[in-house]
Coordinates of C-alpha atoms in Angstrom, one line a residue:
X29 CA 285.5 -5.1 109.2
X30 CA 283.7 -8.7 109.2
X31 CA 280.4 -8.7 107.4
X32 CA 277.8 -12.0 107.0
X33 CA 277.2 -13.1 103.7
X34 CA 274.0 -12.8 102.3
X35 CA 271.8 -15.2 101.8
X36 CA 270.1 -15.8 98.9
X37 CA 266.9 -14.4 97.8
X38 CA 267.1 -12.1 101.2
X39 CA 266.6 -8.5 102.1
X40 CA 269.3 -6.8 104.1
X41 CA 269.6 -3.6 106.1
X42 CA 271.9 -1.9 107.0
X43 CA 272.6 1.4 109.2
X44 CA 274.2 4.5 106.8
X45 CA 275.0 7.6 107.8
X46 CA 272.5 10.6 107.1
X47 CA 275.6 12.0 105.1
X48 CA 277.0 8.5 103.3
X49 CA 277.7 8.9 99.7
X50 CA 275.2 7.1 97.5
X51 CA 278.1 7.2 94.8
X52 CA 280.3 4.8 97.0
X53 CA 278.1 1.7 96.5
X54 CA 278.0 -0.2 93.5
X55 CA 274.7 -1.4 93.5
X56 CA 271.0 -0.6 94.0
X57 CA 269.9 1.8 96.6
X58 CA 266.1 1.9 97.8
X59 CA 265.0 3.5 101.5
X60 CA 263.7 1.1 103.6
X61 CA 261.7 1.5 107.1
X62 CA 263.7 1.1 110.2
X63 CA 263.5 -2.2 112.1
X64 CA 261.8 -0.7 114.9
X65 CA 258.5 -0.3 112.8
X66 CA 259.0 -4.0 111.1
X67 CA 258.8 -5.5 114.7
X68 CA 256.1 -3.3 115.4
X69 CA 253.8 -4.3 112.6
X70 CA 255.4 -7.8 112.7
X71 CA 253.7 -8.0 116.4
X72 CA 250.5 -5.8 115.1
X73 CA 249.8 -8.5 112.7
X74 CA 250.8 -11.5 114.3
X75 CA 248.4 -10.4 117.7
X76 CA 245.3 -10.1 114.6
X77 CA 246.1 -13.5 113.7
X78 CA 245.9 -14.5 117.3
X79 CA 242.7 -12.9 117.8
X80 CA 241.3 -14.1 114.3
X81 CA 242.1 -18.0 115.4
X82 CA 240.8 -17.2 118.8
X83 CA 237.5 -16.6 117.9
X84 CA 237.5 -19.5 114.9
X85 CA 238.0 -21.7 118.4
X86 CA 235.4 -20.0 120.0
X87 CA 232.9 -21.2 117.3
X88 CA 234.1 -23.8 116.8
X89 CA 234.1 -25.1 120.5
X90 CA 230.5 -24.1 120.3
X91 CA 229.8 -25.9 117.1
X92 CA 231.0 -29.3 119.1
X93 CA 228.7 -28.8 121.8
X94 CA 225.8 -28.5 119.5
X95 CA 226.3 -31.4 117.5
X96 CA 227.0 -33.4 120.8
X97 CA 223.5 -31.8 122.1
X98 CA 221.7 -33.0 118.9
X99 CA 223.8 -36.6 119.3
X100 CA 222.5 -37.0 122.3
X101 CA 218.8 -35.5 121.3
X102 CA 218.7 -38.4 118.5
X103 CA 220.2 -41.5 120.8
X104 CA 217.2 -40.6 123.7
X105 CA 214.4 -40.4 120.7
X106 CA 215.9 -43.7 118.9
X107 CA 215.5 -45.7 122.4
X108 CA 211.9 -44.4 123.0
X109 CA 211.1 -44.8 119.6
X110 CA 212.5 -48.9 119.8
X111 CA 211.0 -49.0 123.0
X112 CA 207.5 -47.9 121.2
X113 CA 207.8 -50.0 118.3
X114 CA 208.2 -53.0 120.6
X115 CA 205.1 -52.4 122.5
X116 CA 202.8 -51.6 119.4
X117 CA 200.4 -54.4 119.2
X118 CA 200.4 -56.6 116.4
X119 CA 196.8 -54.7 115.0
X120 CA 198.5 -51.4 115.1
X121 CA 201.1 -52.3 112.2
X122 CA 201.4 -48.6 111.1
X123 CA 202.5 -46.7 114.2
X124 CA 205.1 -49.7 114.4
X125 CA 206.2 -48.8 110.9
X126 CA 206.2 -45.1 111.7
X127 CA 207.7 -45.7 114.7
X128 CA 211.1 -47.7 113.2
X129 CA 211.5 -44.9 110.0
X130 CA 211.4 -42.4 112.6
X131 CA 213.9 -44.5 114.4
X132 CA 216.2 -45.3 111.1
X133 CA 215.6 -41.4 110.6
X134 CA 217.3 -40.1 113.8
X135 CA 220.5 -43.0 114.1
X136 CA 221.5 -41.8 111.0
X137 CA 221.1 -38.2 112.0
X138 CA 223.0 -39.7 115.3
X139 CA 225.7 -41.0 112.7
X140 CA 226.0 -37.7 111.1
X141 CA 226.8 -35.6 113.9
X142 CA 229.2 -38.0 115.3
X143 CA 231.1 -38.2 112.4
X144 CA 230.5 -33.9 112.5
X145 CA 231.7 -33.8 116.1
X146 CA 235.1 -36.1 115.2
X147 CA 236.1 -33.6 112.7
X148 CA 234.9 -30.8 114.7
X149 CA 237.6 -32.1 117.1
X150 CA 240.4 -32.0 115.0
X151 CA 239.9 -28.8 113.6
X152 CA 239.5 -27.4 117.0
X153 CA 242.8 -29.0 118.0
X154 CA 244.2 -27.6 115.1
X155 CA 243.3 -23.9 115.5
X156 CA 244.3 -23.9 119.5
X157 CA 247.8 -25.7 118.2
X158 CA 247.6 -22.3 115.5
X159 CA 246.8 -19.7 118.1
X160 CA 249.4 -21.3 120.6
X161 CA 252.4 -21.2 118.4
X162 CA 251.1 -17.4 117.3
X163 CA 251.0 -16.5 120.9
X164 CA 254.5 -17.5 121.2
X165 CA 255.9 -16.1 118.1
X166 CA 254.2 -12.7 119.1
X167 CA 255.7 -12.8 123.0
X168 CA 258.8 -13.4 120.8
X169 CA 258.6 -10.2 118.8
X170 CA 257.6 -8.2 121.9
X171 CA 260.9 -9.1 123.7
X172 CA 263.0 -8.5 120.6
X173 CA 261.4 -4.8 120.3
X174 CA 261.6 -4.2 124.2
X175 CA 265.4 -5.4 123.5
X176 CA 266.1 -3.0 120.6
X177 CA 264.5 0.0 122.3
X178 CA 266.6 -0.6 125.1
X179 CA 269.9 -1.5 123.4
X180 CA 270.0 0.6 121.2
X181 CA 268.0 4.1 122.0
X182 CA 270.4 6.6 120.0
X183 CA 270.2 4.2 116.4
X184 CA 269.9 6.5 113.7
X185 CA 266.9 5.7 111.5
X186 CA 268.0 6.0 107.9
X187 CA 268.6 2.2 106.7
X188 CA 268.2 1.4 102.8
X189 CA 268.1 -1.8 101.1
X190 CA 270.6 -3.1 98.9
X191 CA 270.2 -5.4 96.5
X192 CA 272.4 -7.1 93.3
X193 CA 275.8 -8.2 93.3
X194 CA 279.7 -6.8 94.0
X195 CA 281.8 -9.1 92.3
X196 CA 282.2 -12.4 91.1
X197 CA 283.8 -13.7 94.0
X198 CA 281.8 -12.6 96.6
X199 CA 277.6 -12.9 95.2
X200 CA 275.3 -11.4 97.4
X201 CA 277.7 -9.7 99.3
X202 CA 276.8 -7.4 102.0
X203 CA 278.3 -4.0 101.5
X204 CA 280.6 -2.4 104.1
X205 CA 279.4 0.7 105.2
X206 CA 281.3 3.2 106.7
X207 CA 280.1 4.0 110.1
X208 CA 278.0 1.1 110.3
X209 CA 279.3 -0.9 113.5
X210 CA 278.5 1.7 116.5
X211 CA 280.8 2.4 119.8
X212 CA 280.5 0.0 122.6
X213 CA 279.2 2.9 125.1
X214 CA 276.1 3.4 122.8
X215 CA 273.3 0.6 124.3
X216 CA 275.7 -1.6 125.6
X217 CA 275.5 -4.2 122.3
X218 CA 276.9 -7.4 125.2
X219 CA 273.5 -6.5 126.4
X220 CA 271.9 -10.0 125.2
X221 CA 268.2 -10.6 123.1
X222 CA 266.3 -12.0 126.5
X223 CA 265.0 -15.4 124.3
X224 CA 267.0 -17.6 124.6
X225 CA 266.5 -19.8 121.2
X226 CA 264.5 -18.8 118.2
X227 CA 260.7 -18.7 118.0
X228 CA 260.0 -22.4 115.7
X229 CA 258.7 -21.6 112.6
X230 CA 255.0 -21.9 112.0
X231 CA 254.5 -24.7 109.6
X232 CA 251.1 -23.7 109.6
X233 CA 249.7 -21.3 107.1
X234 CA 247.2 -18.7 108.7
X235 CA 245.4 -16.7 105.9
X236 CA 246.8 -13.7 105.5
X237 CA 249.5 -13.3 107.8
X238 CA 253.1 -13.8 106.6
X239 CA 255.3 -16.5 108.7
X240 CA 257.9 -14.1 110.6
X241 CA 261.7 -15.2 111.0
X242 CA 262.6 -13.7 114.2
X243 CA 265.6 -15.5 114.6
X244 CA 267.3 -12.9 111.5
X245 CA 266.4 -9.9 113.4
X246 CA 268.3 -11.6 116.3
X247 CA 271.1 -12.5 114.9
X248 CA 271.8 -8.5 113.3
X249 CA 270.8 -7.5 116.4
X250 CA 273.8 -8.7 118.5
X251 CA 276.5 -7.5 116.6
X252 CA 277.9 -4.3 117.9
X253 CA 275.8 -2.0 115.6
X254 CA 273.3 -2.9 113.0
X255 CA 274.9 -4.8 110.7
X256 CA 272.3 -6.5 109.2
X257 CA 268.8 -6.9 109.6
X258 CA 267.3 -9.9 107.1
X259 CA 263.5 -10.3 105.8
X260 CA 261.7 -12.6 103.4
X261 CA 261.4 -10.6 100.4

């Protein structure tokens, strides 16, 4: 019976039988949540990071338009005011005065929310580039879960993590289980994941959320059983 090797530094499932003797395996045994409810809250909390970013575009989309409004709101007021100051007659030296400090006033306000609305910009460009590759990393998870339901519906749901090391020669081994690897009549395991490549990784960071690595449920997935199902510890 072939098994992966572990990687380093990752969690592994794998399916046990209800009845599997704990005494058989030489390291540590903890129960773990079935991979059906990781992709579920994987999706749960990538879709309210989606929506979280959305609405940081919406405002700022909305914060641009102001500061163009005002932009444009200083650049009208600074021509009148010019056109003003170059009318005022030569006994009228204060409202010329008053009328180029209100002028200086406003161009730098102008200069402000230019320099506002250029980083407005990026950031905007930013969060759409955030919520895009979030949208596709969710529509991702969604197919792998749709998959698994439908590949495999009779999985048994007792999987438990195991963790240290077998021998020397073989670190980070994962563990043979008896009765891991299923029958081909159960879910038909040719049945392939419908995505075709892995979802990129977001290089991004998104507050709060957790950067999912689809491409390790996908790879357990399409052995003939669950082998192995890997997550960032």
């Amino acid at each position: 019976m072939e098994f992966t090797q572990s990687i380093p530094k990752r969690v592994r499932f794998s399916l046990v039988p209800q009845d599997f003797d704990d005494s058989q395996l030489s390291c540590q045994r903890i129960e773990a949540e079935d991979p059906l409810e990781y992709l579920k809250r994987e999706n749960h909390i990538l879709w309210r990071a989606y929506e979280a970013e959305n609405e940081r575009c919406e405002r700022l989309q909305k914060q641009l338009e102001d500061l163009i409004a005002r932009a444009e709101r200083s650049k009208r007021l600074i021509t009148r005011l010019c056109a003003e100051a170059h009318n005022a007659s030569g006994d009228s030296q204060m409202q010329l005065l008053q009328a180029q400090s209100a002028a200086s006033y406003y161009y730098e306000a102008y200069q402000s929310c230019a320099s506002q609305v250029n980083s407005c910009r990026q950031q905007l460009l930013h969060e759409q580039n955030v919520v895009r590759q979030l949208q596709a990393q969710s529509q991702s998870i969604s197919l792998e879960l749709r998959w698994y339901q439908a590949a495999f519906p009779h999985a048994k749901k007792t999987y438990h993590l195991q963790t240290g090391q077998l021998n020397s020669a073989k670190p980070d081994a994962l563990i043979p289980v008896a009765g891991s690897r299923r029958s081909s009549q159960e879910g038909d395991p040719k049945t392939k994941c419908p995505r075709k490549s892995p979802a990129k990784k977001i290089k991004t960071k998104v507050r709060g959320v957790r950067v999912v690595k689809p491409a390790d449920l996908r790879r357990s997935l399409r052995l003939q059983g669950i082998n192995a199902i890997e997550e960032e510890p």
